[in-house]
Structures are given as C-alpha cells and as structure tokens.
Coordinates of C-alpha atoms and ligand atoms in Angstrom, one line a residue:
H1 CA 104.1 135.4 124.0
T2 CA 102.1 132.4 123.0
A3 CA 101.3 130.5 119.9
H4 CA 97.8 131.8 119.7
A5 CA 98.4 135.5 119.7
H6 CA 95.5 135.8 117.2
V7 CA 93.1 134.2 119.7
H8 CA 94.2 136.0 122.8
A9 CA 92.2 138.2 125.2
P10 CA 88.6 138.3 126.2
R11 CA 88.3 135.0 127.9
S12 CA 84.9 135.6 129.2
G13 CA 81.6 136.2 127.6
A14 CA 79.8 133.7 125.5
S15 CA 79.1 136.3 123.0
S16 CA 82.7 136.9 122.0
P17 CA 83.4 135.7 118.5
P18 CA 85.1 132.3 118.8
A19 CA 88.4 133.6 117.4
M20 CA 88.6 136.2 120.1
R21 CA 88.6 134.0 123.2
K22 CA 90.7 131.1 124.5
R23 CA 89.5 127.9 123.0
S24 CA 88.4 124.7 124.7
P25 CA 87.6 121.1 123.7
A26 CA 84.0 122.2 123.3
D27 CA 85.0 124.2 120.2
Y28 CA 85.9 121.0 118.3
D29 CA 84.2 117.8 117.2
F30 CA 86.6 115.0 117.9
A31 CA 86.8 112.1 115.4
Q32 CA 89.3 109.3 114.8
T33 CA 92.8 108.9 116.2
L34 CA 95.5 109.8 113.6
G35 CA 98.5 108.7 115.6
E36 CA 99.8 107.8 119.0
G37 CA 103.1 109.0 120.3
S38 CA 104.9 108.0 123.5
Y39 CA 103.4 111.0 125.4
S40 CA 100.4 112.0 123.2
T41 CA 97.5 111.0 121.1
V42 CA 96.8 112.9 117.9
V43 CA 93.1 113.1 117.0
R44 CA 91.4 114.4 113.9
A45 CA 88.8 117.0 114.7
T46 CA 86.6 119.7 113.1
D47 CA 86.5 123.2 114.3
R48 CA 82.8 123.8 115.0
H49 CA 83.0 127.4 114.1
S50 CA 84.8 127.2 110.8
D51 CA 84.4 123.6 109.8
R52 CA 88.1 123.4 109.3
V53 CA 89.6 120.0 109.8
V54 CA 92.5 120.0 112.3
A55 CA 94.7 117.5 114.1
I56 CA 94.7 118.0 117.9
K57 CA 97.7 116.6 119.8
I58 CA 96.5 115.8 123.3
L59 CA 99.1 115.4 126.0
D60 CA 98.3 113.9 129.4
K61 CA 99.6 116.3 132.1
R62 CA 100.1 113.7 134.8
H63 CA 102.0 111.5 132.5
I64 CA 104.2 114.3 131.3
V65 CA 105.0 115.4 134.8
K66 CA 105.6 111.9 136.0
E67 CA 108.0 111.2 133.1
K68 CA 109.7 114.6 133.6
K69 CA 108.9 115.7 130.0
T70 CA 107.5 119.2 130.8
K71 CA 110.7 120.8 129.2
Y72 CA 110.1 118.9 125.9
V73 CA 106.5 120.0 125.8
A74 CA 107.6 123.6 126.3
V75 CA 110.2 123.3 123.6
E76 CA 107.7 121.8 121.2
K77 CA 105.3 124.7 121.6
A78 CA 108.1 127.3 121.4
A79 CA 109.5 125.7 118.2
L80 CA 106.1 125.4 116.6
T81 CA 105.4 129.0 117.5
L82 CA 108.6 130.2 116.0
L83 CA 108.5 128.1 112.8
S84 CA 104.9 127.2 112.1
R85 CA 104.1 129.8 109.5
H86 CA 106.4 128.2 107.0
P87 CA 104.6 126.3 104.2
L88 CA 106.6 123.1 104.9
V89 CA 106.1 123.1 108.7
V90 CA 102.9 121.9 110.4
H91 CA 101.0 125.0 111.6
L92 CA 100.1 125.5 115.3
L93 CA 96.7 127.1 115.2
A94 CA 95.9 127.3 119.0
T95 CA 96.7 125.8 122.3
F96 CA 94.6 125.3 125.4
Q97 CA 94.3 123.0 128.4
D98 CA 91.9 121.5 130.8
A99 CA 92.4 119.8 134.1
Q100 CA 93.9 116.6 132.5
S101 CA 95.4 117.6 129.2
L102 CA 97.3 120.0 127.1
Y103 CA 96.0 120.5 123.6
F104 CA 97.9 121.6 120.5
V105 CA 95.6 122.3 117.6
L106 CA 97.6 121.7 114.5
E107 CA 96.9 122.0 110.8
C108 CA 95.9 118.5 109.6
A109 CA 98.3 116.8 107.3
E110 CA 95.6 114.9 105.3
N111 CA 97.9 112.4 103.7
G112 CA 99.7 111.2 106.8
E113 CA 103.3 110.0 107.1
L114 CA 105.9 109.8 104.3
L115 CA 106.8 106.4 105.8
A116 CA 103.5 104.9 104.6
Y117 CA 104.4 105.8 101.0
I118 CA 107.9 104.4 101.3
R119 CA 106.5 101.2 102.6
R120 CA 103.9 101.0 99.8
A121 CA 106.7 101.2 97.2
H122 CA 108.5 98.1 98.6
D123 CA 111.9 98.8 97.0
G124 CA 112.0 102.5 97.0
L125 CA 110.3 105.5 95.4
D126 CA 111.0 106.7 91.9
L127 CA 114.1 108.8 91.4
D128 CA 112.1 111.9 90.6
A129 CA 109.9 111.6 93.7
A130 CA 112.8 110.9 95.9
R131 CA 114.6 113.9 94.5
F132 CA 111.6 116.2 95.0
Y133 CA 111.0 115.1 98.6
A134 CA 114.7 115.3 99.4
A135 CA 114.6 118.9 98.0
E136 CA 111.5 119.8 100.2
L137 CA 113.2 118.3 103.2
I138 CA 116.4 120.3 102.5
I139 CA 114.4 123.5 102.2
A140 CA 112.4 122.9 105.3
V141 CA 115.4 122.0 107.4
E142 CA 117.5 124.8 106.1
Y143 CA 114.7 127.1 107.3
L144 CA 114.7 125.5 110.7
H145 CA 118.4 126.0 111.0
S146 CA 118.2 129.6 109.8
M147 CA 115.8 130.1 112.7
G148 CA 118.2 128.5 115.2
V149 CA 116.3 125.3 115.6
L150 CA 117.7 121.8 115.4
H151 CA 114.9 119.2 114.8
R152 CA 117.0 116.2 116.2
D153 CA 114.3 113.6 115.3
L154 CA 114.0 113.7 111.6
K155 CA 112.6 110.4 110.2
P156 CA 109.9 109.4 107.7
E157 CA 107.3 109.1 110.5
N158 CA 107.7 112.8 111.3
V159 CA 107.5 113.9 107.7
L160 CA 103.8 114.4 107.1
L161 CA 102.1 115.1 103.8
S162 CA 99.4 117.7 103.1
S163 CA 96.3 117.2 100.9
D164 CA 98.4 118.5 97.9
M165 CA 101.3 116.2 98.8
H166 CA 103.8 118.7 100.0
I167 CA 105.7 117.9 103.2
K168 CA 104.7 119.3 106.6
L169 CA 107.5 118.7 109.2
A170 CA 106.1 117.6 112.5
D171 CA 107.0 116.5 116.0
F172 CA 109.3 119.2 117.5
G173 CA 109.3 117.4 120.9
S174 CA 113.0 116.7 120.5
A175 CA 114.0 120.0 119.1
K176 CA 116.8 122.3 120.4
L177 CA 116.3 126.0 120.2
L178 CA 119.7 127.5 119.9
R179 CA 118.8 131.2 120.4
P180 CA 115.9 131.3 122.9
E181 CA 117.0 134.8 123.9
S182 CA 116.2 136.4 120.6
P183 CA 112.6 137.4 119.9
P184 CA 110.9 135.2 117.3
R185 CA 111.2 136.6 113.8
P186 CA 108.0 136.4 111.8
A187 CA 108.2 133.5 109.4
P188 CA 108.4 134.9 105.9
A189 CA 105.7 134.1 103.3
A190 CA 108.6 132.5 101.5
P191 CA 111.7 131.5 103.4
P192 CA 115.0 133.2 102.8
R193 CA 116.4 132.2 99.4
D194 CA 120.1 133.0 99.8
T195 CA 121.8 130.4 101.9
D196 CA 125.4 131.1 100.9
H197 CA 126.1 132.7 104.2
G198 CA 125.6 129.3 105.6
A199 CA 122.7 128.7 108.0
D200 CA 124.5 125.5 108.9
A201 CA 127.6 127.3 110.0
H202 CA 125.5 129.6 112.1
V203 CA 123.8 126.8 114.0
D204 CA 127.1 124.9 114.4
A205 CA 128.7 127.9 116.0
D206 CA 126.0 127.9 118.6
A207 CA 125.8 124.2 119.2
A208 CA 128.1 124.0 122.2
P209 CA 125.7 123.9 125.2
K210 CA 125.9 120.7 127.2
S211 CA 122.1 120.3 127.0
T212 CA 122.4 119.4 123.3
R213 CA 124.3 116.4 124.4
S214 CA 121.4 114.4 125.7
F215 CA 120.4 111.5 123.6
V216 CA 117.2 112.2 121.7
G217 CA 115.8 110.8 118.6
T218 CA 115.3 107.4 117.1
A219 CA 118.0 104.7 116.9
E220 CA 118.1 104.3 113.1
Y221 CA 118.5 108.0 112.3
V222 CA 120.8 109.1 115.2
S223 CA 124.1 110.6 114.1
P224 CA 127.5 109.1 115.1
E225 CA 128.5 112.3 117.0
L226 CA 125.5 112.0 119.3
L227 CA 126.4 108.4 120.0
Q228 CA 129.8 109.5 121.0
D229 CA 128.5 112.1 123.4
Q230 CA 129.4 115.1 121.2
P231 CA 126.9 117.9 120.8
A232 CA 124.2 117.8 118.2
G233 CA 124.6 120.4 115.5
A234 CA 123.0 121.2 112.1
A235 CA 125.1 118.4 110.7
S236 CA 123.2 115.9 112.9
D237 CA 120.0 116.8 111.0
V238 CA 121.9 116.4 107.7
W239 CA 122.9 112.9 108.8
A240 CA 119.2 112.1 109.4
L241 CA 118.3 113.5 106.0
G242 CA 121.0 111.3 104.4
C243 CA 119.3 108.3 106.1
I244 CA 115.9 109.4 104.8
L245 CA 117.2 109.9 101.3
Y246 CA 118.6 106.4 101.4
Q247 CA 115.4 105.0 102.7
M248 CA 113.3 106.8 100.0
L249 CA 115.4 105.2 97.3
V250 CA 116.2 101.8 98.8
G251 CA 113.0 101.2 100.8
R252 CA 114.6 100.6 104.2
P253 CA 116.9 102.7 106.4
P254 CA 120.7 102.4 105.9
F255 CA 121.5 101.3 109.4
K256 CA 119.2 98.7 111.0
G257 CA 120.4 96.1 113.5
S258 CA 118.3 93.5 115.4
N259 CA 118.2 95.9 118.4
D260 CA 119.2 99.5 119.1
Y261 CA 122.7 98.4 120.3
Q262 CA 123.4 96.6 117.0
T263 CA 122.0 99.6 115.1
F264 CA 124.4 102.0 117.0
Q265 CA 127.3 99.7 116.1
K266 CA 126.5 99.9 112.4
I267 CA 126.2 103.7 112.6
L268 CA 129.6 104.0 114.4
K269 CA 131.2 101.8 111.8
R270 CA 129.4 103.4 108.9
D271 CA 128.3 99.9 108.0
F272 CA 125.9 100.4 105.1
I273 CA 125.6 99.2 101.5
I274 CA 123.9 101.1 98.7
P275 CA 122.4 98.7 96.2
D276 CA 123.9 98.8 92.7
R277 CA 120.6 99.8 91.1
I278 CA 120.7 103.2 92.9
D279 CA 121.4 106.2 90.7
P280 CA 125.2 107.1 90.8
D281 CA 124.5 110.8 91.7
A282 CA 122.1 109.8 94.5
R283 CA 124.7 107.3 95.7
D284 CA 127.3 110.1 95.8
L285 CA 125.1 112.5 97.7
I286 CA 124.1 109.9 100.3
D287 CA 127.8 109.1 100.7
K288 CA 128.6 112.8 101.4
M289 CA 125.6 113.2 103.8
L290 CA 126.6 110.1 105.8
V291 CA 130.1 111.1 106.6
L292 CA 131.1 110.1 110.1
D293 CA 132.8 113.4 111.0
P294 CA 130.1 116.1 111.3
N295 CA 132.7 118.7 110.1
G296 CA 133.3 116.8 106.9
R297 CA 129.7 116.2 106.2
I298 CA 128.1 118.1 103.3
S299 CA 126.1 121.2 104.2
L300 CA 122.6 121.7 103.1
A301 CA 123.6 124.6 100.9
D302 CA 126.2 122.4 99.1
A303 CA 123.8 119.5 98.9
K304 CA 121.5 121.7 96.8
Q305 CA 124.4 122.3 94.4
H306 CA 125.1 118.5 94.1
A307 CA 124.8 116.8 90.7
F308 CA 121.8 114.8 92.1
F309 CA 119.9 118.0 91.9
S310 CA 121.3 119.2 88.5
G311 CA 118.5 120.7 86.5
F312 CA 116.3 120.9 89.6
D313 CA 114.3 124.1 89.8
W314 CA 115.3 125.8 93.1
T315 CA 114.0 129.2 92.1
T316 CA 110.3 128.5 91.9
P317 CA 109.0 128.1 95.5
I318 CA 108.9 124.4 95.9
W319 CA 105.4 124.5 97.5
D320 CA 104.2 126.0 94.2
Q321 CA 105.6 123.1 92.2
T322 CA 103.6 119.9 91.5
P323 CA 105.0 116.9 93.4
P324 CA 105.7 113.8 91.3
P325 CA 103.2 111.1 92.1
L326 CA 103.9 108.7 95.0
P327 CA 102.7 105.1 95.0
Ligands
ATP401 P1 106.7 110.2 119.1 O1 106.5 109.5 120.4 O2 106.8 109.2 117.9 O3 107.8 111.1 119.0 P2 104.8 112.2 119.4 O4 104.1 111.9 120.7 O5 105.8 113.3 119.5 O6 105.4 110.9 118.7 P3 103.8 113.2 116.9 O7 104.9 112.5 116.2 O8 103.7 114.6 116.9 O9 103.7 112.6 118.4 O10 102.5 112.6 116.4 C1 102.2 111.2 116.3 C2 101.6 110.8 115.0 O11 100.3 111.5 114.9 C3 102.4 111.3 113.8 O12 103.4 110.4 113.4 C4 101.3 111.3 112.7 O13 101.0 110.1 112.2 C5 100.1 111.8 113.5 N1 100.1 113.3 113.4 C6 100.7 114.2 114.2 N2 100.5 115.5 113.8 C7 99.6 115.4 112.7 C8 99.0 116.4 111.9 N3 99.2 117.7 112.1 N4 98.2 115.9 110.9 C9 98.0 114.6 110.7 N5 98.6 113.6 111.5 C10 99.4 114.0 112.5

C-alpha cells in the first residue's frame, strides 16, 4: 500500500493519462528551494499536467543510507500516507524515485513557516492570533494521536501555513507510529469531534516500546521525560505545544540555553519565566502544559476546555473559520 494509490498501475505507455502512471521528475517544472533539512531539500515545483504548484521533498539516497536514516524516511512516508488527508496536515500527493533520489510530492504551504511570523512580531503575536493557532495545533495533534501517531518534533519551523493562513503540519521524519499493524483508516473529511474518550490516553497506553526512547526532536522543544530516557507519549507532544504557545505569545521559546546542554538543564529544572504582560489565562494554560511529570500534564481534550479558550468556537470546523491576521 503506497501513498499514491490514486496514481498506481500502468507504468508503461506514453499515452496513459499522467494520473494513471508512476510519476517522474519530468512531470514537474522545478523552481526555487523552499527549505533545506538535514537530509533533504524542498523545492517548489509546478505539475506540468495540472499547473498545480507543489513542494517536492528530495532526499539523497546515498546520504540516507550512509547516515542510517532509511527507517525515518519509511516512517515519514507511512505517517503522511496515514494522515495526509486531514485539512491541517500537509498532503502527500505522490512519491517516486530515480537513481539518486527519493521524491515526496507535497501540497505546497504557500505561506511558509509559522516561525517567520513569530519573528516578525518581535515580542509575540496578538492574543487572538495565538489562541487561534494554538487551537489549530491542538486539533491537528489530537487527530494525529487519534490515529496512533506521535509527531515528536513539533516546533514553529514544522508548522507551515497555507495560502489561506491555516496550519499544515509538516515533517513527520521523527514520528512514531504506535499501531503499524492496524490498516490505515481513511482520514475523515472532518476529524472526529468527540474527544472525551481521550485520544491521549489511548496513545499513552501504547507508548511503551523501547524504540520510542531514542532521542529525536529539537533541543528547545524536547520534553523532560525524553531527556530522562523515558518513553515519549502523547504528553510529549503536549509539552512541545506548550513551548509553541509560549513562543507565540512571548516571541522566544521558554527554554533556551547557550548550547543544547544548557537548554536541557533549563528544561529539567523547569526554569522558565512568563513575562507579566502575558494574559493570565494563557499563563495558566502554559503552566499546565509545561508540567514536568507527563502524567500530570494537561491533556489536549482538557486544554480545549481551559479558560484560555472560553468563548472559542470549537464547533465550526476550524479550517472554515477566518484566521486572525498575523503580522
Ligand atoms: P529538518 O532537518 O529540519 O527536520 P527536514 O529535512 O525533515 O527538516 P522538512 O522540515 O520537511 O525537512 O522541510 C524543510 C523545510 O522546507 C520546512 O521547514 C519548510 O520551510 C519547507 N517545506 C517543507 N515542506 C513544505 C511544503 N509542503 N510547502 C512549503 N514549504 C515546505
């Protein structure tokens, strides 16, 4: 089962409609580089057949094999295949390869990284904007967890923005699939609304395997349990969301040392200060998301009920709402 079920089969025959055969680089006009990762380059491109603008993630095979990252590439494809029909997750449109490279054709997030908007604001986004994007992140991550996926590398660089300024979660290269044995459930047009049976609890219950213990992620957003060699669970993604909410409101991440070691020390000591100017409800929610003990940390379902979101419309699908303007 592959990500491109809709482009499978007849591989031969120049006369097959483009959507019916495996694609190749020749199907795209490559333009400028959108981003560089440690193992990939993401290039903007146009589909020659449909004129659709896409983002193609190009991974160098030799580099991946040499650095022993084949497993991560497989996980990224599996996670995107499982999740990528959700409106807040970047869609995987096709995959193919040539002798040197693997290609992931992704929906293009035209407005780039959330990080750029946070930087532009200097000392934090408006409260309404921070609330809205926190809500989109909660809904997206709740969906991941309900599908048995931990992201494990949530940070403002991996929160991309579409042309209509809704989030598109990206970079599943550090993800953990907790239920690889179960067949992928088709993503709903709208994600499940009722969360009171606790998607978080479900993922936590499954989060025991040793392989979740490897350090993945980015120093500033890594949870204290991961630093103490405990398994990552849904709560580890909640920690990262707490860091992102802080960063949206304050303008910088809560834990930042002069090097990774210093950052880790700050995380383990829960050494952070929320400036006085920050809204009291936001401050309280951040405080509950950044609890050292993952079992004591607020769940996403409870975060939605927090006073910070009082009056927030959780019933209208959030991707049908108009986002507050960003700087
Ligand atoms: P890292 O080494 O930081 O984990 P990576 O190799 O996993 O990166 P991605 O994070 O997937 O690569 O992509 C790198 C950058 O390319 C992103 O941060 C973003 O700026 C850009 N990018 C990735 N996917 C898209 C997309 N679908 N639309 C627009 N830009 C994208």
